[in-house]
Amino acid sequence: LITSNSITVYPNPTSDEVNINHNLNLENGKVNFKVYNMLGVEVLNENLTSTNNEVEINNLKSGVYFYTITQNNQTIKTDKLMVK
């Protein structure tokens, strides 16, 4: 049985924090939010411990980043993140 995952990352663009809401079952393994710069270097790796998370990103410079949300090292979602 494959269930569709609902993952919301907002606001985007953002400047100081990003909210991540998801419906992944945390009992199936840890969920991570990783942010990469345009060179593919990981600049943030946050363990998401609940279904509603607030992640500080105020140490990131303005620009375009990519994020991935993974569970047990399996990518669930990848998208762009704009930091202003």
PDB file of C-alpha atoms in Angstrom:
ATOM      1  CA  LEU A   1       0.000   0.000   0.000  1.00  0.00           C
ATOM      2  CA  ILE A   2       1.514   3.290  -1.090  1.00  0.00           C
ATOM      3  CA  THR A   3       0.182   6.381   0.607  1.00  0.00           C
ATOM      4  CA  SER A   4       0.802   9.822  -0.753  1.00  0.00           C
ATOM      5  CA  ASN A   5       2.957  11.969   1.443  1.00  0.00           C
ATOM      6  CA  SER A   6       1.815  15.464   2.251  1.00  0.00           C
ATOM      7  CA  ILE A   7       4.769  17.773   2.849  1.00  0.00           C
ATOM      8  CA  THR A   8       4.499  21.545   3.083  1.00  0.00           C
ATOM      9  CA  VAL A   9       7.528  23.843   3.344  1.00  0.00           C
ATOM     10  CA  TYR A  10       6.731  27.526   3.877  1.00  0.00           C
ATOM     11  CA  PRO A  11       7.249  30.420   3.602  1.00  0.00           C
ATOM     12  CA  ASN A  12       9.223  30.231   0.379  1.00  0.00           C
ATOM     13  CA  PRO A  13      10.968  32.609  -0.203  1.00  0.00           C
ATOM     14  CA  THR A  14      11.982  33.088   3.412  1.00  0.00           C
ATOM     15  CA  SER A  15      14.639  34.909   5.378  1.00  0.00           C
ATOM     16  CA  ASP A  16      14.972  33.533   8.901  1.00  0.00           C
ATOM     17  CA  GLU A  17      13.009  30.330   9.382  1.00  0.00           C
ATOM     18  CA  VAL A  18      11.050  27.743   7.483  1.00  0.00           C
ATOM     19  CA  ASN A  19       8.096  25.678   8.656  1.00  0.00           C
ATOM     20  CA  ILE A  20       7.883  22.044   7.588  1.00  0.00           C
ATOM     21  CA  ASN A  21       4.640  20.134   8.018  1.00  0.00           C
ATOM     22  CA  HIS A  22       4.413  16.513   6.934  1.00  0.00           C
ATOM     23  CA  ASN A  23       2.367  13.367   7.450  1.00  0.00           C
ATOM     24  CA  LEU A  24       5.270  10.897   7.452  1.00  0.00           C
ATOM     25  CA  ASN A  25       5.112   8.197  10.105  1.00  0.00           C
ATOM     26  CA  LEU A  26       7.969   9.009  12.482  1.00  0.00           C
ATOM     27  CA  GLU A  27       7.905   5.416  13.760  1.00  0.00           C
ATOM     28  CA  ASN A  28       9.164   4.292  10.329  1.00  0.00           C
ATOM     29  CA  GLY A  29      12.523   5.991  10.901  1.00  0.00           C
ATOM     30  CA  LYS A  30      13.927   9.431  11.347  1.00  0.00           C
ATOM     31  CA  VAL A  31      13.018  12.239   8.965  1.00  0.00           C
ATOM     32  CA  ASN A  32      15.671  14.751   7.894  1.00  0.00           C
ATOM     33  CA  PHE A  33      15.483  18.159   6.225  1.00  0.00           C
ATOM     34  CA  LYS A  34      18.681  18.879   4.310  1.00  0.00           C
ATOM     35  CA  VAL A  35      19.553  22.085   2.476  1.00  0.00           C
ATOM     36  CA  TYR A  36      22.194  22.266  -0.261  1.00  0.00           C
ATOM     37  CA  ASN A  37      23.746  25.268  -1.984  1.00  0.00           C
ATOM     38  CA  MET A  38      23.987  25.544  -5.771  1.00  0.00           C
ATOM     39  CA  LEU A  39      27.278  23.626  -5.704  1.00  0.00           C
ATOM     40  CA  GLY A  40      25.586  20.684  -4.034  1.00  0.00           C
ATOM     41  CA  VAL A  41      27.265  21.257  -0.678  1.00  0.00           C
ATOM     42  CA  GLU A  42      25.086  20.414   2.328  1.00  0.00           C
ATOM     43  CA  VAL A  43      24.666  23.579   4.409  1.00  0.00           C
ATOM     44  CA  LEU A  44      21.961  22.412   6.826  1.00  0.00           C
ATOM     45  CA  ASN A  45      20.827  19.056   8.180  1.00  0.00           C
ATOM     46  CA  GLU A  46      17.948  19.084  10.642  1.00  0.00           C
ATOM     47  CA  ASN A  47      16.244  16.082  12.214  1.00  0.00           C
ATOM     48  CA  LEU A  48      12.451  16.578  12.072  1.00  0.00           C
ATOM     49  CA  THR A  49      11.150  15.225  15.361  1.00  0.00           C
ATOM     50  CA  SER A  50       7.444  15.999  14.886  1.00  0.00           C
ATOM     51  CA  THR A  51       4.954  16.515  12.078  1.00  0.00           C
ATOM     52  CA  ASN A  52       5.130  20.312  12.514  1.00  0.00           C
ATOM     53  CA  ASN A  53       8.666  21.687  12.552  1.00  0.00           C
ATOM     54  CA  GLU A  54      10.256  25.128  12.604  1.00  0.00           C
ATOM     55  CA  VAL A  55      13.823  25.272  11.293  1.00  0.00           C
ATOM     56  CA  GLU A  56      16.067  28.305  11.731  1.00  0.00           C
ATOM     57  CA  ILE A  57      17.866  29.227   8.515  1.00  0.00           C
ATOM     58  CA  ASN A  58      19.012  32.748   9.392  1.00  0.00           C
ATOM     59  CA  ASN A  59      22.654  31.683   8.980  1.00  0.00           C
ATOM     60  CA  LEU A  60      22.152  31.073   5.244  1.00  0.00           C
ATOM     61  CA  LYS A  61      23.073  33.824   2.791  1.00  0.00           C
ATOM     62  CA  SER A  62      20.475  35.047   0.302  1.00  0.00           C
ATOM     63  CA  GLY A  63      20.175  32.925  -2.764  1.00  0.00           C
ATOM     64  CA  VAL A  64      18.720  29.784  -4.243  1.00  0.00           C
ATOM     65  CA  TYR A  65      19.101  26.506  -2.391  1.00  0.00           C
ATOM     66  CA  PHE A  66      17.755  23.017  -2.854  1.00  0.00           C
ATOM     67  CA  TYR A  67      16.238  21.007  -0.049  1.00  0.00           C
ATOM     68  CA  THR A  68      15.514  17.342   0.374  1.00  0.00           C
ATOM     69  CA  ILE A  69      13.344  15.614   2.907  1.00  0.00           C
ATOM     70  CA  THR A  70      14.505  12.077   3.555  1.00  0.00           C
ATOM     71  CA  GLN A  71      13.362   9.191   5.702  1.00  0.00           C
ATOM     72  CA  ASN A  72      15.770   6.294   6.315  1.00  0.00           C
ATOM     73  CA  ASN A  73      18.071   7.806   3.656  1.00  0.00           C
ATOM     74  CA  GLN A  74      15.277   7.596   1.076  1.00  0.00           C
ATOM     75  CA  THR A  75      14.398  10.899  -0.594  1.00  0.00           C
ATOM     76  CA  ILE A  76      10.733  11.781  -0.144  1.00  0.00           C
ATOM     77  CA  LYS A  77      10.730  15.305  -1.583  1.00  0.00           C
ATOM     78  CA  THR A  78      13.183  17.671  -3.276  1.00  0.00           C
ATOM     79  CA  ASP A  79      12.513  21.281  -4.204  1.00  0.00           C
ATOM     80  CA  LYS A  80      14.018  24.766  -4.384  1.00  0.00           C
ATOM     81  CA  LEU A  81      14.245  27.050  -1.376  1.00  0.00           C
ATOM     82  CA  MET A  82      14.664  30.795  -1.913  1.00  0.00           C
ATOM     83  CA  VAL A  83      16.408  32.697   0.873  1.00  0.00           C
ATOM     84  CA  LYS A  84      16.084  36.476   0.724  1.00  0.00           C
TER      85      LYS A  84
END
